[in-house]
Coordinates of C-alpha atoms in Angstrom, one line a residue:
Chain A
M1 CA -1.9 1.8 15.8
T2 CA -3.6 -0.3 13.3
A3 CA -7.0 0.2 11.8
V4 CA -7.2 -3.2 10.3
A5 CA -5.2 -6.3 11.2
T6 CA -5.8 -9.8 10.0
H7 CA -4.3 -12.9 11.6
S8 CA -4.0 -16.0 9.5
L9 CA -7.2 -15.0 7.9
T10 CA -8.5 -17.8 5.6
K11 CA -11.6 -18.1 3.6
D12 CA -12.7 -21.2 1.6
F13 CA -15.6 -21.3 -0.9
G14 CA -16.2 -25.0 -1.1
D15 CA -12.9 -26.5 -2.4
V16 CA -11.5 -23.1 -3.5
R17 CA -9.3 -21.2 -1.1
A18 CA -10.0 -17.5 -1.7
L19 CA -7.8 -16.2 1.1
D20 CA -4.9 -18.2 2.4
S21 CA -3.7 -17.3 6.0
L22 CA -3.5 -13.7 5.3
D23 CA -1.6 -11.5 7.7
L24 CA -2.0 -7.8 7.1
E25 CA -1.8 -4.6 9.0
I26 CA -3.2 -1.3 7.9
P27 CA -2.0 1.7 10.0
I28 CA -4.5 4.2 11.2
G29 CA -4.7 7.4 9.1
S30 CA -3.1 5.9 6.0
I31 CA -4.3 5.0 2.6
F32 CA -3.6 1.4 1.9
G33 CA -4.1 0.1 -1.6
V34 CA -4.4 -3.6 -2.4
I35 CA -3.8 -4.5 -6.0
G36 CA -4.0 -7.8 -7.8
P37 CA -5.7 -9.6 -10.7
N38 CA -9.3 -10.6 -10.6
G39 CA -9.9 -13.5 -8.3
A40 CA -6.9 -12.6 -6.1
G41 CA -9.1 -12.3 -3.1
K42 CA -9.4 -8.5 -2.8
T43 CA -13.2 -8.5 -2.6
T44 CA -13.3 -11.5 -0.3
L45 CA -11.0 -9.8 2.1
M46 CA -13.1 -6.6 2.2
R47 CA -16.3 -8.6 2.6
L48 CA -14.8 -10.4 5.6
L49 CA -13.9 -7.1 7.2
I50 CA -17.5 -6.0 7.2
D51 CA -18.9 -9.3 8.3
I52 CA -20.8 -10.1 5.0
L53 CA -18.6 -13.2 4.9
R54 CA -17.3 -15.2 7.8
P55 CA -13.7 -16.5 7.9
T56 CA -13.0 -20.2 7.6
S57 CA -10.2 -19.8 10.1
G58 CA -8.1 -16.9 11.5
H59 CA -9.6 -13.6 12.4
A60 CA -9.6 -9.9 11.7
V61 CA -9.5 -6.9 14.0
V62 CA -11.1 -3.9 12.6
L63 CA -11.0 -0.6 14.6
G64 CA -10.1 -2.7 17.6
E65 CA -13.0 -5.1 17.3
D66 CA -13.7 -8.5 15.7
P67 CA -16.2 -7.9 12.9
R68 CA -17.6 -11.3 13.6
T69 CA -18.9 -10.3 17.0
A70 CA -18.9 -6.5 17.0
G71 CA -22.2 -6.2 15.2
P72 CA -23.8 -3.3 13.5
E73 CA -22.2 -0.7 15.8
L74 CA -18.8 -1.4 14.2
R75 CA -20.2 -1.2 10.7
A76 CA -21.6 2.3 11.6
R77 CA -17.9 3.3 11.8
I78 CA -17.0 1.9 8.4
G79 CA -17.9 3.2 4.9
Y80 CA -18.1 0.4 2.3
L81 CA -18.2 0.5 -1.4
P82 CA -18.8 -2.9 -2.9
G83 CA -16.9 -3.9 -6.0
E84 CA -20.1 -4.8 -7.8
L85 CA -22.5 -2.1 -6.9
H86 CA -26.2 -2.9 -7.1
L87 CA -28.8 -0.3 -6.2
E88 CA -32.6 -0.5 -5.9
G89 CA -33.6 0.6 -9.4
R90 CA -36.9 2.3 -8.7
L91 CA -35.7 4.6 -5.9
T92 CA -34.3 8.0 -6.6
G93 CA -30.8 8.8 -5.3
R94 CA -32.4 11.0 -2.6
Q95 CA -34.6 8.3 -1.4
Q96 CA -31.7 5.9 -1.1
V97 CA -29.6 8.6 0.7
D98 CA -32.5 9.1 3.1
F99 CA -32.5 5.3 3.8
W100 CA -28.8 5.0 4.4
A101 CA -28.9 8.1 6.5
A102 CA -31.7 6.7 8.6
L103 CA -29.6 3.6 9.3
G104 CA -26.8 5.7 10.8
D105 CA -26.3 7.6 14.0
D106 CA -26.8 11.1 12.8
P107 CA -29.2 11.1 9.8
A108 CA -29.4 14.9 9.4
S109 CA -25.6 15.4 9.1
A110 CA -25.2 12.3 6.9
R111 CA -27.8 13.7 4.5
D112 CA -26.1 17.0 4.4
I113 CA -22.7 15.4 3.6
A114 CA -24.4 13.2 1.0
H115 CA -26.0 16.1 -0.7
S116 CA -22.8 18.2 -0.8
L117 CA -20.8 15.2 -2.1
A118 CA -23.4 14.6 -4.8
E119 CA -23.1 18.2 -5.8
R120 CA -19.3 18.0 -5.9
L121 CA -19.5 14.8 -8.1
E122 CA -22.2 16.4 -10.2
L123 CA -24.6 13.6 -9.4
D124 CA -28.4 14.3 -9.8
L125 CA -30.0 12.7 -6.7
G126 CA -33.5 13.3 -8.2
R127 CA -33.2 10.5 -10.7
Q128 CA -34.2 6.9 -10.2
S129 CA -31.0 4.8 -10.0
R130 CA -32.1 2.5 -12.9
T131 CA -31.9 5.5 -15.2
L132 CA -28.3 6.3 -14.1
S133 CA -25.3 5.4 -16.1
K134 CA -22.7 3.1 -14.6
G135 CA -20.5 6.1 -13.6
N136 CA -23.4 7.9 -11.9
K137 CA -24.3 4.7 -10.0
Q138 CA -20.8 4.5 -8.9
K139 CA -20.9 8.1 -7.7
L140 CA -24.0 7.2 -5.6
G141 CA -22.2 4.3 -4.2
L142 CA -19.3 6.6 -3.2
V143 CA -21.7 9.1 -1.6
Q144 CA -23.1 6.2 0.4
A145 CA -19.7 5.2 1.6
F146 CA -18.5 8.7 2.7
M147 CA -21.8 10.2 4.0
H148 CA -21.5 9.2 7.6
R149 CA -17.9 10.3 8.0
P150 CA -16.6 6.8 8.8
E151 CA -13.3 6.2 10.6
L152 CA -12.5 3.5 8.1
L153 CA -13.3 3.4 4.4
I154 CA -13.3 0.1 2.6
L155 CA -13.5 0.9 -1.1
D156 CA -13.5 -1.9 -3.7
E157 CA -12.5 -0.5 -7.0
P158 CA -13.6 3.1 -6.2
T159 CA -13.0 4.7 -9.5
S160 CA -14.4 1.9 -11.7
G161 CA -16.6 3.2 -14.4
L162 CA -15.8 6.9 -13.8
D163 CA -14.4 9.2 -16.4
P164 CA -10.9 10.5 -15.7
L165 CA -11.9 13.9 -14.3
V166 CA -14.2 12.4 -11.8
Q167 CA -11.6 9.8 -11.0
Q168 CA -9.3 12.6 -9.9
E169 CA -12.1 14.2 -7.9
V170 CA -12.7 10.9 -6.1
L171 CA -9.1 10.4 -5.3
A172 CA -9.0 13.9 -3.9
I173 CA -12.0 13.1 -1.7
V174 CA -10.1 10.0 -0.6
R175 CA -7.1 12.1 0.3
E176 CA -9.2 14.6 2.2
A177 CA -10.7 11.8 4.2
R178 CA -7.3 10.5 5.1
D179 CA -6.2 14.1 6.0
A180 CA -9.2 14.3 8.3
G181 CA -8.0 11.3 10.2
A182 CA -9.7 8.4 8.4
T183 CA -8.1 5.2 7.3
V184 CA -8.7 4.2 3.7
F185 CA -8.4 0.6 2.4
L186 CA -8.9 0.5 -1.3
S187 CA -8.5 -2.0 -4.0
S188 CA -7.8 -1.6 -7.7
H189 CA -6.6 -3.5 -10.6
V190 CA -5.2 -0.3 -12.0
L191 CA -1.7 0.3 -10.6
S192 CA -1.6 3.9 -11.5
E193 CA -4.7 4.6 -9.3
V194 CA -3.1 3.0 -6.3
E195 CA 0.1 4.8 -7.1
A196 CA -1.7 8.1 -7.2
V197 CA -3.2 7.9 -3.7
A198 CA -1.9 5.1 -1.6
D199 CA 0.8 5.4 1.1
T200 CA 1.3 1.7 1.2
A201 CA 0.3 -1.0 -1.2
A202 CA -0.1 -4.7 -1.0
L203 CA 0.0 -7.0 -3.9
L204 CA -2.4 -9.8 -3.6
R205 CA -2.4 -13.0 -5.7
T206 CA -4.4 -16.2 -5.3
G207 CA -5.3 -15.3 -1.8
R208 CA -1.9 -14.4 -0.5
I209 CA 0.1 -11.3 0.0
A210 CA 2.9 -11.2 -2.6
T211 CA 4.4 -7.9 -1.5
V212 CA 3.6 -5.1 1.0
A213 CA 5.7 -2.0 0.5
P214 CA 5.6 1.7 0.7
M215 CA 4.4 3.2 -2.6
A216 CA 7.9 4.6 -3.4
E217 CA 9.4 1.1 -3.4
L218 CA 6.7 -0.4 -5.6
R219 CA 7.1 2.5 -8.0
A220 CA 10.8 1.6 -8.4
T221 CA 9.9 -1.9 -9.3
A222 CA 7.2 -0.8 -11.7
V223 CA 7.5 -2.4 -15.1
R224 CA 7.1 -0.5 -18.3
H225 CA 6.6 -1.4 -21.9
L226 CA 9.1 0.2 -24.2
R227 CA 8.4 0.6 -28.0
A228 CA 10.6 2.9 -30.0
V229 CA 11.5 3.4 -33.6
L230 CA 15.0 4.7 -34.2
D231 CA 16.3 6.2 -37.4
G232 CA 19.7 6.3 -39.2
T233 CA 21.3 3.5 -37.2
S234 CA 21.7 -0.3 -37.2
V235 CA 20.7 -3.1 -34.9
R236 CA 24.4 -3.6 -33.9
E237 CA 24.8 0.0 -32.8
I238 CA 21.7 0.0 -30.7
R239 CA 22.5 -3.3 -29.1
A240 CA 25.9 -2.0 -28.1
A241 CA 24.4 1.2 -26.7
F242 CA 21.9 -0.6 -24.5
S243 CA 24.1 -3.5 -23.4
F244 CA 26.5 -0.9 -22.1
R245 CA 23.7 0.1 -19.7
G246 CA 22.8 -3.5 -19.0
L247 CA 19.5 -3.4 -20.9
A248 CA 18.5 -5.9 -23.6
F249 CA 15.6 -5.4 -26.0
T250 CA 14.1 -7.0 -29.0
L251 CA 15.5 -5.3 -32.1
D252 CA 13.8 -5.5 -35.5
D253 CA 15.4 -4.0 -38.6
L254 CA 12.6 -2.2 -40.4
G255 CA 14.8 -1.3 -43.4
D256 CA 15.8 2.2 -44.6
G257 CA 17.9 2.5 -41.4
E258 CA 14.9 2.3 -39.1
V259 CA 15.0 -0.1 -36.2
A260 CA 12.2 -1.0 -33.8
V261 CA 13.1 -1.4 -30.2
T262 CA 10.7 -3.3 -27.9
G263 CA 10.9 -4.8 -24.5
M264 CA 10.1 -4.5 -20.8
V265 CA 11.9 -2.3 -18.4
E266 CA 11.8 -2.4 -14.7
G267 CA 12.4 0.9 -12.9
R268 CA 15.2 1.9 -15.3
A269 CA 13.6 4.9 -16.9
D270 CA 16.8 7.0 -16.7
D271 CA 18.9 4.3 -18.5
V272 CA 16.3 4.0 -21.2
V273 CA 16.1 7.8 -21.8
K274 CA 19.9 8.1 -21.9
G275 CA 20.3 5.0 -24.1
L276 CA 17.8 6.4 -26.6
A277 CA 19.3 9.9 -26.5
G278 CA 22.2 8.8 -28.7
F279 CA 19.8 8.1 -31.6
H280 CA 17.2 9.9 -33.7
V281 CA 13.9 8.8 -32.2
V282 CA 11.1 8.6 -34.7
D283 CA 8.5 7.2 -32.4
L284 CA 8.4 6.4 -28.7
V285 CA 5.8 4.6 -26.5
Y286 CA 6.7 4.1 -22.8
A287 CA 3.6 2.6 -21.3
E288 CA 2.4 1.1 -18.1
P289 CA 1.6 -2.5 -18.6
D290 CA -1.6 -3.9 -17.2
L291 CA -1.5 -5.1 -13.6
E292 CA -1.4 -8.8 -14.5
E293 CA 1.9 -8.2 -16.2
T294 CA 3.2 -6.2 -13.3
V295 CA 2.3 -8.8 -10.8
L296 CA 3.8 -11.6 -12.9
H297 CA 6.9 -9.6 -13.3
L298 CA 7.2 -9.0 -9.6
Y299 CA 6.8 -12.7 -9.0
R300 CA 9.7 -13.3 -11.2
G301 CA 11.8 -10.8 -9.2
P302 CA 14.3 -11.7 -6.5
D303 CA 11.7 -13.5 -4.3
A304 CA 10.4 -15.5 -7.2
G305 CA 11.8 -18.8 -5.9
A306 CA 10.1 -18.6 -2.6
E307 CA 6.8 -17.2 -3.8
T308 CA 6.1 -19.1 -7.0
P309 CA 3.2 -21.3 -6.1
T310 CA 4.3 -24.8 -7.1
T311 CA 1.7 -26.5 -5.1
P312 CA -1.6 -24.9 -6.1
T313 CA -3.9 -24.6 -3.1
T314 CA -6.5 -23.0 -5.3
P315 CA -7.5 -25.4 -8.1
T316 CA -9.5 -22.7 -10.0
S317 CA -6.8 -20.0 -9.8
P318 CA -6.2 -18.5 -13.3
P319 CA -3.6 -20.2 -15.3
T320 CA -0.3 -18.5 -15.7
P321 CA -0.1 -16.9 -19.2
T322 CA 1.8 -19.1 -21.6
S323 CA 4.0 -16.3 -22.9
P324 CA 5.2 -14.4 -19.8
P325 CA 6.5 -10.9 -20.6
A326 CA 10.1 -11.7 -19.8
T327 CA 10.5 -13.7 -23.0
D328 CA 10.9 -10.5 -25.0
E329 CA 14.1 -9.9 -23.2
E330 CA 15.3 -13.4 -23.5
E331 CA 14.8 -13.5 -27.2
A332 CA 16.9 -10.4 -27.5
R333 CA 19.9 -11.9 -25.9
Chain B
M1 CA -36.6 9.8 11.9
S2 CA -38.0 6.4 11.7
R3 CA -37.0 3.7 14.2
L4 CA -37.6 1.0 11.6
P5 CA -35.7 2.2 8.5
V6 CA -35.6 -1.2 6.7
F7 CA -39.4 -1.6 7.3
V8 CA -40.1 1.9 6.0
Q9 CA -37.9 1.4 3.0
D10 CA -39.6 -1.9 2.2
L11 CA -43.0 -0.3 2.2
R12 CA -41.7 2.5 0.0
E13 CA -40.1 0.1 -2.5
G14 CA -43.1 -2.3 -2.4
R15 CA -45.8 0.3 -2.8
R16 CA -46.2 -0.3 -6.5
S17 CA -46.3 -4.1 -6.1
L18 CA -48.9 -3.8 -3.3
I19 CA -51.1 -1.5 -5.4
G20 CA -50.9 -4.0 -8.3
W21 CA -51.8 -7.0 -6.2
S22 CA -54.7 -5.1 -4.5
L23 CA -56.1 -4.1 -7.9
G24 CA -55.7 -7.7 -9.1
L25 CA -57.7 -8.9 -6.2
I26 CA -60.4 -6.3 -6.7
V27 CA -60.7 -7.1 -10.4
V28 CA -61.0 -10.9 -9.7
M29 CA -63.6 -10.3 -7.0
M30 CA -65.6 -7.9 -9.2
I31 CA -65.6 -10.5 -11.9
Y32 CA -66.6 -13.5 -9.8
L33 CA -68.8 -12.2 -7.0
P34 CA -71.7 -10.9 -9.3
F35 CA -72.1 -14.5 -10.6
F36 CA -73.5 -15.6 -7.3
G37 CA -76.9 -14.4 -8.6
I38 CA -77.1 -17.1 -11.2
M39 CA -75.7 -19.8 -8.9
G40 CA -78.4 -19.6 -6.3
G41 CA -81.9 -21.1 -6.5
D42 CA -82.9 -24.0 -8.7
S43 CA -80.6 -22.9 -11.6
E44 CA -79.3 -25.3 -14.2
I45 CA -75.8 -24.7 -12.8
R46 CA -77.0 -26.3 -9.5
E47 CA -78.3 -29.3 -11.4
L48 CA -75.0 -29.5 -13.3
V49 CA -73.0 -29.4 -10.0
E50 CA -75.2 -32.1 -8.5
S51 CA -74.6 -34.4 -11.5
L52 CA -70.8 -34.1 -11.0
P53 CA -68.9 -36.8 -9.0
P54 CA -69.3 -35.9 -5.3
A55 CA -65.5 -36.2 -4.7
L56 CA -64.9 -33.5 -7.4
V57 CA -67.6 -31.3 -6.0
E58 CA -66.2 -31.6 -2.6
A59 CA -62.6 -31.0 -3.8
L60 CA -63.7 -27.8 -5.5
R61 CA -65.9 -27.0 -2.6
Y62 CA -68.8 -26.5 -5.0
D63 CA -71.1 -28.0 -2.4
Q64 CA -70.9 -24.7 -0.5
M65 CA -71.5 -22.6 -3.6
F66 CA -75.2 -22.1 -3.1
T67 CA -75.0 -19.8 -0.1
G68 CA -73.5 -16.3 -0.3
P69 CA -70.8 -16.9 2.4
G70 CA -70.0 -20.4 0.9
Y71 CA -69.7 -18.8 -2.6
A72 CA -67.4 -16.1 -1.3
Q73 CA -65.3 -18.7 0.5
A74 CA -65.2 -21.2 -2.4
T75 CA -64.4 -18.7 -5.2
I76 CA -62.4 -16.0 -3.4
L77 CA -60.9 -16.9 0.0
G78 CA -60.4 -20.5 -0.8
L79 CA -59.5 -20.3 -4.5
L80 CA -58.7 -17.3 -6.6
G81 CA -58.0 -14.8 -3.8
F82 CA -55.9 -17.6 -2.2
A83 CA -54.0 -18.2 -5.4
L84 CA -53.4 -14.5 -6.1
G85 CA -52.5 -13.8 -2.5
T86 CA -50.2 -16.8 -2.3
I87 CA -48.3 -15.6 -5.4
A88 CA -47.9 -12.1 -3.8
A89 CA -46.9 -13.5 -0.4
V90 CA -44.4 -16.0 -1.8
S91 CA -42.8 -13.4 -4.1
W92 CA -42.5 -10.9 -1.2
G93 CA -41.1 -13.6 1.0
A94 CA -38.6 -14.8 -1.6
R95 CA -37.5 -11.3 -2.3
A96 CA -37.0 -10.3 1.3
I97 CA -33.7 -12.1 1.7
A98 CA -32.9 -14.4 -1.3
G99 CA -34.1 -12.1 -4.1
D100 CA -32.3 -9.1 -2.6
E101 CA -29.2 -11.2 -2.1
E102 CA -29.2 -12.4 -5.7
T103 CA -29.5 -8.9 -7.1
G104 CA -26.7 -7.8 -4.8
T105 CA -28.5 -5.0 -3.0
L106 CA -28.5 -6.9 0.3
E107 CA -24.7 -6.6 0.6
L108 CA -24.9 -2.9 0.6
T109 CA -27.7 -2.7 3.1
L110 CA -25.9 -5.1 5.5
A111 CA -22.7 -3.0 5.2
H112 CA -24.5 -0.3 7.2
R113 CA -25.6 -0.3 10.8
V114 CA -28.1 -3.1 10.5
S115 CA -27.9 -6.4 12.2
R116 CA -28.9 -9.5 10.3
E117 CA -31.7 -10.3 12.8
R118 CA -33.0 -6.8 12.6
L119 CA -33.1 -7.0 8.8
V120 CA -35.1 -10.2 8.8
L121 CA -37.5 -9.0 11.4
E122 CA -38.2 -5.7 9.8
R123 CA -38.7 -7.3 6.4
A124 CA -41.1 -9.9 8.0
L125 CA -43.0 -7.0 9.5
G126 CA -43.1 -5.3 6.1
I127 CA -44.6 -8.5 4.6
L128 CA -47.2 -8.8 7.4
V129 CA -48.3 -5.2 6.9
R130 CA -48.7 -5.7 3.1
L131 CA -50.7 -8.9 3.7
V132 CA -52.9 -7.1 6.1
V133 CA -53.5 -4.4 3.4
L134 CA -54.5 -7.2 1.0
G135 CA -56.8 -8.6 3.7
V136 CA -58.4 -5.2 4.2
V137 CA -59.0 -4.9 0.4
V138 CA -60.7 -8.3 0.3
A139 CA -62.8 -7.5 3.4
V140 CA -63.9 -4.1 2.1
V141 CA -64.9 -5.5 -1.3
L142 CA -66.8 -8.4 0.3
L143 CA -68.7 -6.2 2.7
A144 CA -69.4 -3.6 0.1
T145 CA -70.7 -6.1 -2.5
S146 CA -72.5 -8.3 0.0
E147 CA -75.8 -6.5 -0.4
P148 CA -75.8 -5.6 -4.2
F149 CA -74.8 -9.1 -5.1
G150 CA -77.0 -10.8 -2.5
L151 CA -74.2 -12.5 -0.7
D152 CA -75.7 -12.2 2.8
L153 CA -72.3 -11.9 4.5
V154 CA -72.0 -11.2 8.2
A155 CA -69.4 -8.6 9.0
G156 CA -67.9 -10.3 12.0
N157 CA -67.6 -13.6 10.1
V158 CA -66.0 -11.8 7.1
L159 CA -63.4 -10.4 9.5
A160 CA -62.7 -13.8 11.0
A161 CA -62.4 -15.4 7.6
V162 CA -60.2 -12.7 6.1
T163 CA -58.0 -12.8 9.2
A164 CA -57.5 -16.5 8.5
F165 CA -56.8 -15.7 4.9
V166 CA -54.1 -13.2 5.9
L167 CA -52.4 -15.5 8.4
L168 CA -52.6 -18.4 5.8
L169 CA -50.7 -16.2 3.3
L170 CA -48.3 -15.3 6.1
T171 CA -47.3 -18.9 6.6
T172 CA -46.4 -19.2 2.9
A173 CA -44.5 -15.9 2.9
M174 CA -42.6 -16.9 6.0
A175 CA -41.7 -20.3 4.4
A176 CA -40.3 -18.4 1.4
L177 CA -38.5 -16.0 3.6
A178 CA -37.0 -18.7 5.8
A179 CA -35.9 -20.8 2.8
G180 CA -34.2 -17.7 1.4
A181 CA -32.6 -17.0 4.7
V182 CA -31.1 -20.5 4.8
V183 CA -29.9 -20.9 1.3
G184 CA -30.0 -17.5 -0.3
R185 CA -31.5 -18.7 -3.6
R186 CA -34.6 -17.1 -4.9
V187 CA -35.8 -20.2 -6.7
V188 CA -35.5 -22.3 -3.6
A189 CA -37.4 -19.7 -1.6
L190 CA -40.2 -19.5 -4.3
A191 CA -40.4 -23.3 -4.3
A192 CA -40.6 -23.5 -0.5
G193 CA -43.4 -21.0 -0.3
T194 CA -45.4 -22.4 -3.2
G195 CA -44.8 -25.9 -1.9
L196 CA -46.3 -25.1 1.5
A197 CA -49.3 -23.5 -0.1
V198 CA -49.9 -26.4 -2.5
F199 CA -49.3 -28.9 0.2
G200 CA -51.9 -27.1 2.4
Y201 CA -54.5 -26.9 -0.3
V202 CA -54.1 -30.5 -1.5
G203 CA -53.7 -31.9 2.0
D204 CA -57.0 -30.3 3.0
A205 CA -58.8 -31.6 -0.1
V206 CA -57.4 -35.2 0.2
G207 CA -57.7 -35.3 3.9
G208 CA -61.3 -34.3 3.7
Q209 CA -62.2 -37.2 1.4
A210 CA -59.9 -40.2 1.6
A211 CA -60.5 -42.4 4.6
G212 CA -57.4 -42.8 6.7
W213 CA -55.9 -39.5 5.3
G214 CA -57.7 -37.2 7.7
W215 CA -54.4 -36.5 9.5
L216 CA -53.4 -34.5 6.4
Q217 CA -55.9 -31.9 7.5
D218 CA -54.3 -31.8 10.9
I219 CA -51.1 -30.6 9.4
S220 CA -52.5 -28.5 6.5
P221 CA -52.3 -24.7 7.1
F222 CA -55.2 -24.4 4.6
A223 CA -57.3 -26.6 6.8
W224 CA -56.2 -24.6 9.9
A225 CA -57.4 -21.5 8.3
Y226 CA -60.7 -22.6 6.8
G227 CA -61.5 -26.0 8.3
N228 CA -63.9 -24.6 10.8
S229 CA -65.6 -22.4 8.2
P230 CA -65.0 -18.9 9.7
I231 CA -67.0 -17.3 7.0
T232 CA -70.2 -18.9 8.4
D233 CA -69.2 -19.8 11.9
G234 CA -66.9 -16.9 12.9
W235 CA -63.6 -16.8 14.7
D236 CA -61.6 -19.9 15.1
P237 CA -58.8 -19.1 17.6
G238 CA -57.3 -22.5 17.5
G239 CA -56.7 -22.4 13.7
L240 CA -55.4 -18.8 13.9
A241 CA -53.0 -19.8 16.7
L242 CA -51.6 -22.7 14.6
L243 CA -51.1 -20.4 11.6
L244 CA -49.3 -17.8 13.8
A245 CA -47.2 -20.4 15.5
L246 CA -46.0 -21.9 12.2
S247 CA -45.2 -18.4 10.9
G248 CA -43.3 -17.7 14.1
V249 CA -41.3 -20.9 14.0
L250 CA -40.4 -20.2 10.3
L251 CA -39.4 -16.6 11.2
V252 CA -37.2 -17.7 14.1
G253 CA -35.6 -20.3 11.9
A254 CA -34.9 -17.6 9.3
V255 CA -33.2 -15.4 11.9
V256 CA -31.1 -18.2 13.3
A257 CA -30.0 -19.4 9.9
F258 CA -29.4 -16.0 8.4
R259 CA -27.2 -14.8 11.3
R260 CA -24.8 -17.7 10.8
R261 CA -24.0 -17.7 7.1
D262 CA -22.1 -15.8 4.4
V263 CA -24.1 -13.4 2.3
G264 CA -23.9 -13.1 -1.4
T265 CA -21.6 -16.0 -2.4

């Protein structure tokens, strides 16, 4: 059973193709994350699903219906958090909650859920939304999306602007919704966030799906930045230790027996740790790169030949960075 | 719970603006209406007006200024009240779709269980109710000041003229709303509403004077509203029907256009 399916879904804005014959299936009862750089088409896809935008061609099926024709009754079953949240500034949170509740089927229960969610997120509903910080506005947006217990949640960057503790709480709420039977479709440009909750993730780039995979698989392909400083050794020794494990890094002799090791690693954490273990480690940073790099790296993976867009269908798509991350490794060879 | 949540919400949000415009109208009327006392009789102002070019006098409708109802019509309903009311009506009409769309709040509302047509219709109803409130304010001030300022207004005629005033403002509000529903740009909506108001006003003035241009009055909402002098002669069903019909056509156009297009792009 699928909660959302798209069939050759295409959306043009003038000459720009924002979504390019997208075929996607989101199973009922799962958390589906879509990641991708800005301008990849995440927001456009979500807006098409709630009939804010209309497809240029192709169609979507949401909870068994076509959003284009199903009308407001379908949207009553969906909770939507826009990526750019704009609230009526003069109204208090409570007044807005009352309004959203009044639009739904069961205002009384929606209001109750909204108030308990606001309490859980420590959001003061008595304040006018123009006086709220970005994070508190986002909380109100989340309350709005969850308050009528929708079957499908479409959340565009749900944790954007929230501090880490609240982010965790929001992800917990997302999981609870899934456990209660809802389907969650969320987008992010932060890989770790999708990693933390999603069952399946799609990588979207320039309006196309680059990869759809269970989270475990994506995690294995996750790219990491390595930066280490090793002591009491030489460039030659380190190169030998890592090439034994099939890893190549940029090595800089810092003098006094210290060598800096930098590079990108893809899913080889074990080899990295074991390779480093033979040396005295003075400093170590093993960090998640930003998503842009991850996406680019995945494009350079096994499928790169087929997926590299040589004929740009989207003239305004962001240019590929001039120094792709892989050069670090190439220099080291 | 309310059956018209969008409408109720609009009134709640627009309360401050409505109070502001009502106060503005009251202030303007309380400044201008007392001056009727020095306009009447054989005052110097009357001589001055008579020495002006007749076309100018007629364009400014100063020829009617020497009766109470004519003064109320020329200064308030046909000029300052019309100008203030038009600004309010156009800004409400532009905000209803285009303004809300540009600030981004419309996307969130439409993500809920609201159809596009319902949104447009409830917002139009909200505008109508606010314009009626402005009309009531104008009518109450005119009737309350008629005796102290010696305006000699007839209650039934005031109601007829203020009804024409409200429906005239409604046409400009609906023009702004419809333009916003079609293109989603607030500037375009403001231009459409203001354009219709100015066209109506100028068309009425030019059509009343230039030979061969009389047809302009036939298509001027301003002339439909005031051409048959409701403030002196009472209800003009034909003019009111034209104003309502134009508003209705614009509203239907708004619904049809807004149902078809993308929002917030």
